[in-house]
């Protein structure tokens, strides 16, 4: 059986569905494929879905600040009824501790100020007024639990933090992908689940379509790799890895869910907190729980995996390490004996900045390497991909003359070459999930 559409999109995560929506709005007939049974059930479903604006690079900050506005105006963005079953954005704000490791956030504040993105500086007194369960002892550098000095203060106190009031999180990230898919369907897009892509078909240096595990071939002049942690496998199928200086690789992550200390309503009074002093970030989780993720300190070996299907989905010592690190900040935290939370994969790039680009194969594009920090940017990444594809298909060479792309909400133009697969490694990156 053969079929022909304008573009095939591999992956129905939040970036895949956002790209389908944007291409459909431009009149493209798209077909999205996913090997999973449900839309949005790749790494998007495991995402902490934090929408923050502070990034170490100016371009990263501009993209994230633009991205926030789509979550704020979700129903309007989707052109769906406000009473539809939509993912919800909770605008809690995000508090980031000032540490030596993040240069006391000087650069982050400069970036935000230049973009008109609001922020406030908080003293340590204000922090403990708002978060009475918090201790301001400093523990850096982060350690493993078997280190005899684990849990011992280094003798100093944290001096303060910066609060970005517009930040928040989305309560159901898989539902947000499904919302985008519904919006794309309304514009004529097609979706197929349980469709496992096993080969990229080509003819004379140009992409021709994809082959599925059941032997079926589907044809399109444009194929887009938005396969999340499976991106490097799909790029290998297309034979496009050679000319990429930035590579992508699946990285295993554990996220901890623990109850908030008794008597403190973290769900209502808590916020998102990034704390590089203890190498943890956290946010409120429903049922008055606290969700704790890792900021990947040097002492934790990276858990690279070979592929995005077969990896250990059980919690390990890493779960306890993260919970114990957070208990340094919140001494009254109870740590249950039964581990709860999420085990999933980042699609980590060499410099932890994503790739939104064409490839060496004509008609084959990629949105990958999202490095644990691009959920927030999915709606604007979808717009960027749709513009980039039109720009290249019109005969422009994005490698030599990169697309200039306008961020509509904040009315700024960016050089889309920032996200090139062939860029020099960006030394301004934090080389961590913080981007
Ligand atoms: C634990 C965790 C926490 C995170 N927290 C945050 C956060 O707080 N804020 C933030 O901004 N970002 C966060 N992220 C990152 C964010 O979730 C991702 O950047 C985003 O979800 C990626 O979306 P995607 O559409 O690119 O990929 P995915 O959601 O992974 O979708 C890719 C899809 O491709 C499909 N696929 C792969 N290979 C094939 C194939 N060969 N054939 C058919 N289908 C295929 C998969 O089944 C999958 O459904 C986090 C990620 C993780 C893992």
Coordinates of C-alpha atoms and ligand atoms in Angstrom, one line a residue:
X1 CA 0.0 0.0 0.0
X2 CA 1.4 3.5 -0.8
X3 CA 0.2 6.9 0.0
X4 CA 1.4 10.4 -0.7
X5 CA 1.2 13.6 1.4
X6 CA 3.1 16.9 1.5
X7 CA 5.1 16.0 4.6
X8 CA 5.5 13.0 7.0
X9 CA 6.3 13.9 10.6
X10 CA 7.9 11.1 12.7
X11 CA 6.8 11.6 16.3
X12 CA 3.6 12.9 18.0
X13 CA 5.2 14.5 21.1
X14 CA 4.6 18.1 21.9
X15 CA 7.1 19.4 19.3
X16 CA 5.9 16.9 16.7
X17 CA 2.2 17.9 17.1
X18 CA 3.1 21.6 17.3
X19 CA 4.9 21.3 14.0
X20 CA 1.9 19.4 12.4
X21 CA -0.4 22.2 13.6
X22 CA 1.8 24.9 12.1
X23 CA 2.3 23.2 8.8
X24 CA -1.4 22.4 8.5
X25 CA -2.2 26.1 9.2
X26 CA 0.1 26.9 6.2
X27 CA -2.0 24.5 4.0
X28 CA 0.3 21.5 4.1
X29 CA -1.2 18.1 4.0
X30 CA 0.7 16.3 6.8
X31 CA 0.7 12.8 8.2
X32 CA 2.2 12.2 11.7
X33 CA 3.4 8.8 12.6
X34 CA 4.1 7.3 16.1
X35 CA 5.0 3.8 17.2
X36 CA 3.1 4.3 20.4
X37 CA -0.6 3.6 20.8
X38 CA -1.4 7.1 22.0
X39 CA -0.4 10.6 20.9
X40 CA 2.0 12.4 23.3
X41 CA 3.1 9.2 25.0
X42 CA 6.9 9.5 24.4
X43 CA 9.1 11.7 26.6
X44 CA 6.5 14.4 26.5
X45 CA 4.3 12.3 28.9
X46 CA 7.2 12.0 31.4
X47 CA 8.0 15.7 31.2
X48 CA 7.9 18.0 34.3
X49 CA 6.5 20.5 31.8
X50 CA 8.0 23.5 33.6
X51 CA 7.6 26.7 31.6
X52 CA 10.5 29.0 32.7
X53 CA 12.2 32.0 31.1
X54 CA 15.7 32.1 32.6
X55 CA 18.4 30.7 30.2
X56 CA 22.1 31.3 30.1
X57 CA 22.1 32.5 26.5
X58 CA 20.2 35.5 25.1
X59 CA 18.6 33.5 22.3
X60 CA 17.5 30.8 24.7
X61 CA 15.9 33.4 26.9
X62 CA 14.1 35.1 23.9
X63 CA 12.7 31.8 22.7
X64 CA 11.5 30.7 26.1
X65 CA 9.9 34.1 26.9
X66 CA 8.1 33.9 23.5
X67 CA 7.1 30.3 24.3
X68 CA 5.4 31.3 27.6
X69 CA 2.7 33.3 25.8
X70 CA 1.3 30.3 24.0
X71 CA 0.7 28.4 27.3
X72 CA -0.9 31.5 28.8
X73 CA -3.2 31.8 25.8
X74 CA -3.6 28.0 25.2
X75 CA -7.2 27.8 24.0
X76 CA -6.8 30.8 21.7
X77 CA -3.5 29.4 20.3
X78 CA -5.2 26.1 19.5
X79 CA -8.4 27.7 18.1
X80 CA -10.3 25.3 20.3
X81 CA -13.3 26.0 22.5
X82 CA -12.3 27.2 26.0
X83 CA -14.5 24.4 27.5
X84 CA -12.7 21.7 25.6
X85 CA -10.6 19.3 27.7
X86 CA -7.4 21.3 27.6
X87 CA -4.1 21.0 29.4
X88 CA -3.8 23.7 32.2
X89 CA -1.0 26.1 32.7
X90 CA -0.4 27.0 36.4
X91 CA 1.4 30.3 36.7
X92 CA 3.3 29.7 40.0
X93 CA 6.5 31.6 39.2
X94 CA 10.0 30.2 39.4
X95 CA 12.5 31.0 42.1
X96 CA 16.2 30.4 41.2
X97 CA 18.8 30.4 44.0
X98 CA 21.8 32.6 43.4
X99 CA 25.0 30.5 43.5
X100 CA 28.6 30.7 42.3
X101 CA 27.7 28.0 39.8
X102 CA 25.2 30.2 38.0
X103 CA 27.2 33.5 38.4
X104 CA 24.6 34.7 40.9
X105 CA 22.3 35.0 37.8
X106 CA 23.8 38.3 36.6
X107 CA 23.6 37.1 33.0
X108 CA 20.1 35.7 33.3
X109 CA 18.9 39.0 34.7
X110 CA 20.6 40.9 31.9
X111 CA 18.9 38.7 29.3
X112 CA 15.5 39.1 30.9
X113 CA 15.8 42.8 31.4
X114 CA 16.8 43.2 27.7
X115 CA 13.7 41.4 26.7
X116 CA 11.3 43.0 29.1
X117 CA 10.7 39.7 30.9
X118 CA 9.7 40.5 34.5
X119 CA 11.8 39.3 37.5
X120 CA 12.4 40.2 41.1
X121 CA 15.4 39.8 43.4
X122 CA 14.5 38.1 46.7
X123 CA 16.6 38.3 49.9
X124 CA 17.1 35.1 51.8
X125 CA 14.7 36.5 54.5
X126 CA 12.0 36.9 51.9
X127 CA 12.6 33.3 50.7
X128 CA 12.1 31.8 54.2
X129 CA 9.1 34.1 54.8
X130 CA 7.4 32.6 51.8
X131 CA 8.8 29.0 52.2
X132 CA 8.9 28.5 56.0
X133 CA 10.1 24.9 55.5
X134 CA 13.3 26.1 53.8
X135 CA 16.8 26.2 55.3
X136 CA 19.3 28.5 53.7
X137 CA 22.4 26.5 54.5
X138 CA 24.8 26.0 51.6
X139 CA 25.9 22.5 50.6
X140 CA 27.7 23.0 47.3
X141 CA 29.3 21.2 45.6
X142 CA 26.6 18.5 45.3
X143 CA 27.8 15.0 46.5
X144 CA 26.7 11.4 46.2
X145 CA 25.1 9.9 49.2
X146 CA 28.1 7.5 49.9
X147 CA 30.3 10.6 50.3
X148 CA 31.0 10.8 54.1
X149 CA 30.5 14.6 53.9
X150 CA 27.0 14.3 52.3
X151 CA 24.5 16.5 54.1
X152 CA 27.1 18.7 55.8
X153 CA 26.8 22.4 55.3
X154 CA 29.9 24.1 53.8
X155 CA 29.6 26.7 56.5
X156 CA 28.0 29.4 54.4
X157 CA 24.4 30.5 53.7
X158 CA 22.6 31.2 50.4
X159 CA 22.4 34.9 49.9
X160 CA 19.2 35.2 47.9
X161 CA 17.4 34.3 44.7
X162 CA 15.7 35.7 41.6
X163 CA 12.0 35.1 41.1
X164 CA 10.4 35.0 37.6
X165 CA 6.7 35.5 38.3
X166 CA 5.4 34.5 34.9
X167 CA 6.8 31.0 35.0
X168 CA 4.7 27.9 35.7
X169 CA 4.0 24.4 34.7
X170 CA 1.5 22.4 32.6
X171 CA -0.5 19.8 34.5
X172 CA -0.9 17.2 31.8
X173 CA 1.8 17.3 29.1
X174 CA 0.5 14.3 27.2
X175 CA -2.9 16.0 27.0
X176 CA -1.2 19.1 25.6
X177 CA 0.1 17.1 22.7
X178 CA -3.4 15.6 22.1
X179 CA -4.7 19.2 22.2
X180 CA -2.2 20.2 19.5
X181 CA -3.1 17.1 17.4
X182 CA -6.9 18.0 17.7
X183 CA -6.1 21.5 16.6
X184 CA -4.0 20.2 13.6
X185 CA -6.8 17.7 12.7
X186 CA -9.2 20.7 12.5
X187 CA -6.8 22.1 9.9
X188 CA -6.7 18.8 7.9
X189 CA -3.7 17.0 9.4
X190 CA -3.7 13.2 9.7
X191 CA -2.3 11.1 12.6
X192 CA -1.4 7.4 12.7
X193 CA -0.3 5.6 15.9
X194 CA 1.2 2.1 16.1
X195 CA 3.3 3.0 13.1
X196 CA 6.9 2.2 13.7
X197 CA 9.3 3.8 11.1
X198 CA 12.2 1.5 10.3
X199 CA 13.7 3.2 7.2
X200 CA 13.9 6.5 5.4
X201 CA 13.3 6.1 1.7
X202 CA 15.4 8.2 -0.7
X203 CA 15.9 8.6 -4.4
X204 CA 18.8 10.5 -6.0
X205 CA 19.9 12.4 -2.9
X206 CA 16.3 13.4 -2.0
X207 CA 14.0 12.0 0.6
X208 CA 11.1 10.0 -0.8
X209 CA 9.2 8.8 2.3
X210 CA 9.4 6.2 5.1
X211 CA 9.1 2.5 5.5
X212 CA 7.2 1.0 8.4
X213 CA 7.9 -2.1 10.5
X214 CA 5.0 -3.9 8.7
X215 CA 6.7 -3.3 5.3
X216 CA 4.3 -0.6 4.3
X217 CA 5.9 2.4 2.4
X218 CA 4.5 5.9 2.7
X219 CA 5.6 8.7 0.3
X220 CA 6.2 12.4 0.8
X221 CA 8.7 14.9 -0.5
X222 CA 9.4 16.1 3.0
X223 CA 10.1 14.0 6.1
X224 CA 10.7 15.5 9.5
X225 CA 12.4 13.7 12.4
X226 CA 10.8 14.7 15.7
X227 CA 11.4 11.3 17.3
X228 CA 12.5 12.7 20.7
X229 CA 15.1 10.3 22.3
X230 CA 14.8 8.1 19.1
X231 CA 16.1 11.0 17.0
X232 CA 19.7 9.7 16.5
X233 CA 18.3 6.3 15.3
X234 CA 16.1 8.0 12.7
X235 CA 19.0 10.3 11.6
X236 CA 21.1 7.2 11.2
X237 CA 18.3 5.6 9.0
X238 CA 18.5 8.7 6.8
X239 CA 22.3 8.6 6.7
X240 CA 22.6 12.3 7.8
X241 CA 24.8 11.9 10.9
X242 CA 28.1 12.6 9.1
X243 CA 27.7 16.3 8.5
X244 CA 26.3 17.1 12.0
X245 CA 28.8 18.6 14.5
X246 CA 26.1 18.4 17.2
X247 CA 24.9 14.9 18.0
X248 CA 21.9 13.7 20.0
X249 CA 21.8 10.8 22.5
X250 CA 19.2 9.4 24.9
X251 CA 19.9 10.1 28.5
X252 CA 18.0 8.4 31.4
X253 CA 16.5 10.5 34.1
X254 CA 14.6 9.8 37.4
X255 CA 12.1 12.3 38.8
X256 CA 11.0 12.0 42.4
X257 CA 7.5 12.6 43.8
X258 CA 7.3 13.0 47.6
X259 CA 4.6 14.4 49.9
X260 CA 5.1 17.9 51.2
X261 CA 6.0 18.2 54.9
X262 CA 2.9 18.0 57.0
X263 CA 1.3 21.4 57.7
X264 CA 2.8 23.1 54.6
X265 CA 0.5 23.5 51.5
X266 CA 3.2 23.3 48.8
X267 CA 0.6 22.8 46.1
X268 CA -0.9 26.3 46.8
X269 CA 2.0 28.2 48.4
X270 CA 5.0 26.5 46.7
X271 CA 6.6 27.5 43.5
X272 CA 9.0 26.1 40.9
X273 CA 12.5 26.3 42.4
X274 CA 15.8 25.8 40.7
X275 CA 18.6 25.2 43.3
X276 CA 22.0 24.6 41.9
X277 CA 23.5 24.6 45.4
X278 CA 21.9 21.1 46.0
X279 CA 21.6 20.3 42.2
X280 CA 17.8 19.9 42.4
X281 CA 14.8 21.6 40.8
X282 CA 11.3 21.1 42.1
X283 CA 7.7 22.1 41.5
X284 CA 4.3 21.5 43.2
X285 CA 2.7 18.2 42.1
X286 CA -1.0 17.4 42.7
X287 CA -2.0 15.8 46.0
X288 CA 0.3 18.3 47.8
X289 CA 3.3 16.5 46.6
X290 CA 6.7 17.9 45.6
X291 CA 8.3 16.8 42.3
X292 CA 12.1 16.8 42.4
X293 CA 14.3 16.6 39.3
X294 CA 18.1 16.6 39.0
X295 CA 20.2 19.4 37.7
X296 CA 22.8 16.8 36.7
X297 CA 25.8 17.7 39.0
X298 CA 29.3 16.5 37.9
X299 CA 29.4 13.8 40.6
X300 CA 26.4 11.9 39.0
X301 CA 27.5 9.7 36.1
X302 CA 25.4 10.3 33.0
X303 CA 23.2 7.3 32.4
X304 CA 23.4 7.2 28.6
X305 CA 21.3 4.4 27.0
X306 CA 21.6 2.8 23.6
X307 CA 18.1 3.3 22.3
X308 CA 14.8 4.8 23.3
X309 CA 12.9 1.5 23.7
X310 CA 14.9 -0.9 25.9
X311 CA 16.1 0.9 29.0
X312 CA 15.7 0.3 32.8
X313 CA 12.4 1.9 33.8
X314 CA 12.8 1.1 37.5
X315 CA 14.0 3.6 40.1
X316 CA 17.6 3.2 41.4
X317 CA 19.7 4.8 44.1
X318 CA 19.5 8.0 42.0
X319 CA 15.9 8.4 43.3
X320 CA 17.0 8.3 46.9
X321 CA 20.0 10.6 46.2
X322 CA 17.7 13.3 44.7
X323 CA 15.2 13.0 47.6
X324 CA 18.0 13.2 50.2
X325 CA 19.6 16.2 48.4
X326 CA 16.3 18.1 48.6
X327 CA 15.9 17.1 52.3
X328 CA 19.1 19.2 52.9
X329 CA 17.0 22.3 51.9
X330 CA 13.8 21.0 53.5
X331 CA 14.9 19.2 56.7
X332 CA 11.3 18.3 57.7
X333 CA 10.8 16.4 54.4
X334 CA 9.6 12.9 54.9
X335 CA 11.0 10.4 52.4
X336 CA 8.6 7.4 51.8
X337 CA 10.1 3.9 51.5
X338 CA 8.1 3.4 48.3
X339 CA 9.6 5.3 45.4
X340 CA 7.2 7.2 43.3
X341 CA 7.8 9.5 40.3
X342 CA 8.9 9.1 36.7
X343 CA 11.7 7.4 34.8
X344 CA 12.1 8.7 31.2
X345 CA 14.7 9.9 28.6
X346 CA 16.1 13.2 27.5
X347 CA 17.2 13.6 24.0
X348 CA 20.5 15.3 25.0
X349 CA 22.5 17.2 22.4
X350 CA 26.3 17.8 22.6
X351 CA 25.8 21.3 24.0
X352 CA 22.3 20.8 25.6
X353 CA 20.8 23.3 23.0
X354 CA 18.3 21.8 20.6
X355 CA 18.7 21.3 16.8
X356 CA 15.9 22.8 14.6
X357 CA 17.3 22.4 11.1
X358 CA 17.5 20.8 7.7
X359 CA 19.9 18.0 7.0
X360 CA 22.4 16.8 4.4
X361 CA 19.5 14.9 2.7
X362 CA 17.3 17.1 0.6
X363 CA 13.7 17.3 2.1
X364 CA 14.7 15.6 5.4
X365 CA 14.5 17.9 8.4
X366 CA 15.0 17.5 12.2
X367 CA 13.7 19.0 15.4
X368 CA 15.6 17.1 18.0
X369 CA 18.2 17.3 20.9
X370 CA 15.6 18.9 23.1
X371 CA 17.9 18.1 26.1
X372 CA 15.2 18.0 28.8
X373 CA 14.3 21.7 28.3
X374 CA 12.2 22.3 25.2
X375 CA 8.7 21.3 26.3
X376 CA 8.1 25.0 27.1
X377 CA 9.2 26.0 23.6
X378 CA 7.2 23.5 21.6
X379 CA 4.5 25.9 20.2
X380 CA 7.1 28.3 18.9
X381 CA 9.5 25.5 17.8
X382 CA 6.6 24.2 15.7
X383 CA 6.3 27.7 14.1
X384 CA 10.0 27.8 13.5
X385 CA 10.1 24.4 11.9
X386 CA 7.2 25.2 9.6
X387 CA 8.9 28.5 8.5
X388 CA 12.3 26.8 8.1
X389 CA 10.8 24.0 5.9
X390 CA 9.0 26.5 3.7
X391 CA 12.2 28.6 3.4
X392 CA 14.3 25.7 2.4
X393 CA 11.7 24.1 0.1
X394 CA 11.5 27.5 -1.7
X395 CA 15.2 27.0 -2.7
X396 CA 17.0 29.0 0.0
X397 CA 20.2 27.5 1.5
X398 CA 19.6 27.8 5.3
X399 CA 23.2 26.5 5.9
X400 CA 24.9 29.5 4.2
X401 CA 22.1 32.1 4.6
X402 CA 20.2 31.1 7.7
X403 CA 16.5 32.0 8.0
X404 CA 15.7 35.1 10.0
X405 CA 12.7 34.2 12.1
X406 CA 10.3 36.6 13.9
X407 CA 9.0 35.7 17.3
X408 CA 5.5 37.1 17.0
X409 CA 4.5 37.8 20.6
X410 CA 7.7 39.6 21.7
X411 CA 8.3 41.0 18.2
X412 CA 12.0 40.1 17.9
X413 CA 13.8 38.6 15.1
X414 CA 16.2 35.7 15.7
X415 CA 18.9 34.0 13.6
X416 CA 17.5 30.4 13.2
X417 CA 21.1 29.4 12.5
X418 CA 21.5 29.4 16.3
X419 CA 19.9 25.9 16.3
X420 CA 22.0 24.6 13.4
X421 CA 23.1 20.9 13.4
X422 CA 26.5 22.2 12.2
X423 CA 27.0 25.0 14.7
X424 CA 30.1 25.3 16.8
X425 CA 29.5 24.0 20.3
X426 CA 27.9 26.9 22.2
X427 CA 30.3 27.6 25.2
X428 CA 27.7 29.9 26.8
X429 CA 25.4 26.9 27.5
X430 CA 25.2 25.5 31.0
X431 CA 25.8 22.0 29.5
X432 CA 23.0 20.7 31.6
X433 CA 19.2 20.5 31.5
X434 CA 19.2 24.2 32.3
X435 CA 20.2 24.8 28.7
Ligands
LIG1 C1 11.9 13.6 32.9 C2 11.8 14.8 32.0 C3 11.5 16.0 32.5 C4 11.4 17.1 31.6 N1 11.1 18.3 32.1 C5 10.9 19.4 31.3 C6 10.5 20.7 31.8 O1 10.2 20.8 33.0 N2 10.4 21.7 30.9 C7 10.7 21.6 29.6 O2 10.7 22.6 28.9 N3 11.1 20.4 29.1 C8 11.2 19.3 29.9 N4 11.6 18.1 29.4 C9 11.8 18.0 27.9 C10 10.6 17.9 27.1 O3 9.7 17.0 27.7 C11 10.9 17.4 25.7 O4 11.8 18.4 25.2 C12 9.7 17.3 24.8 O5 8.7 16.6 25.4 C13 10.2 16.6 23.5 O6 9.0 16.5 22.7 P1 9.2 15.8 21.3 O7 7.9 15.9 20.6 O8 10.5 16.3 20.6 O9 9.6 14.3 21.6 P2 8.8 13.0 22.3 O10 7.7 13.5 23.2 O11 9.8 12.1 22.9 O12 8.1 12.3 21.1 C14 8.8 11.6 20.1 C15 7.9 10.5 19.6 O13 8.5 9.9 18.5 C16 8.1 8.5 18.5 N5 9.1 7.8 17.8 C17 10.4 7.7 18.0 N6 11.0 6.9 17.1 C18 10.0 6.5 16.3 C19 10.0 5.7 15.1 N7 11.1 5.1 14.6 N8 8.8 5.4 14.5 C20 7.7 6.0 15.0 N9 7.6 6.8 16.1 C21 8.8 7.0 16.7 C22 8.1 8.2 20.0 O14 7.2 7.1 20.2 C23 7.6 9.4 20.7 O15 6.2 9.4 20.9 C24 11.6 17.0 30.2 C25 11.9 15.7 29.7 C26 12.0 14.6 30.6 C27 12.3 13.2 30.0

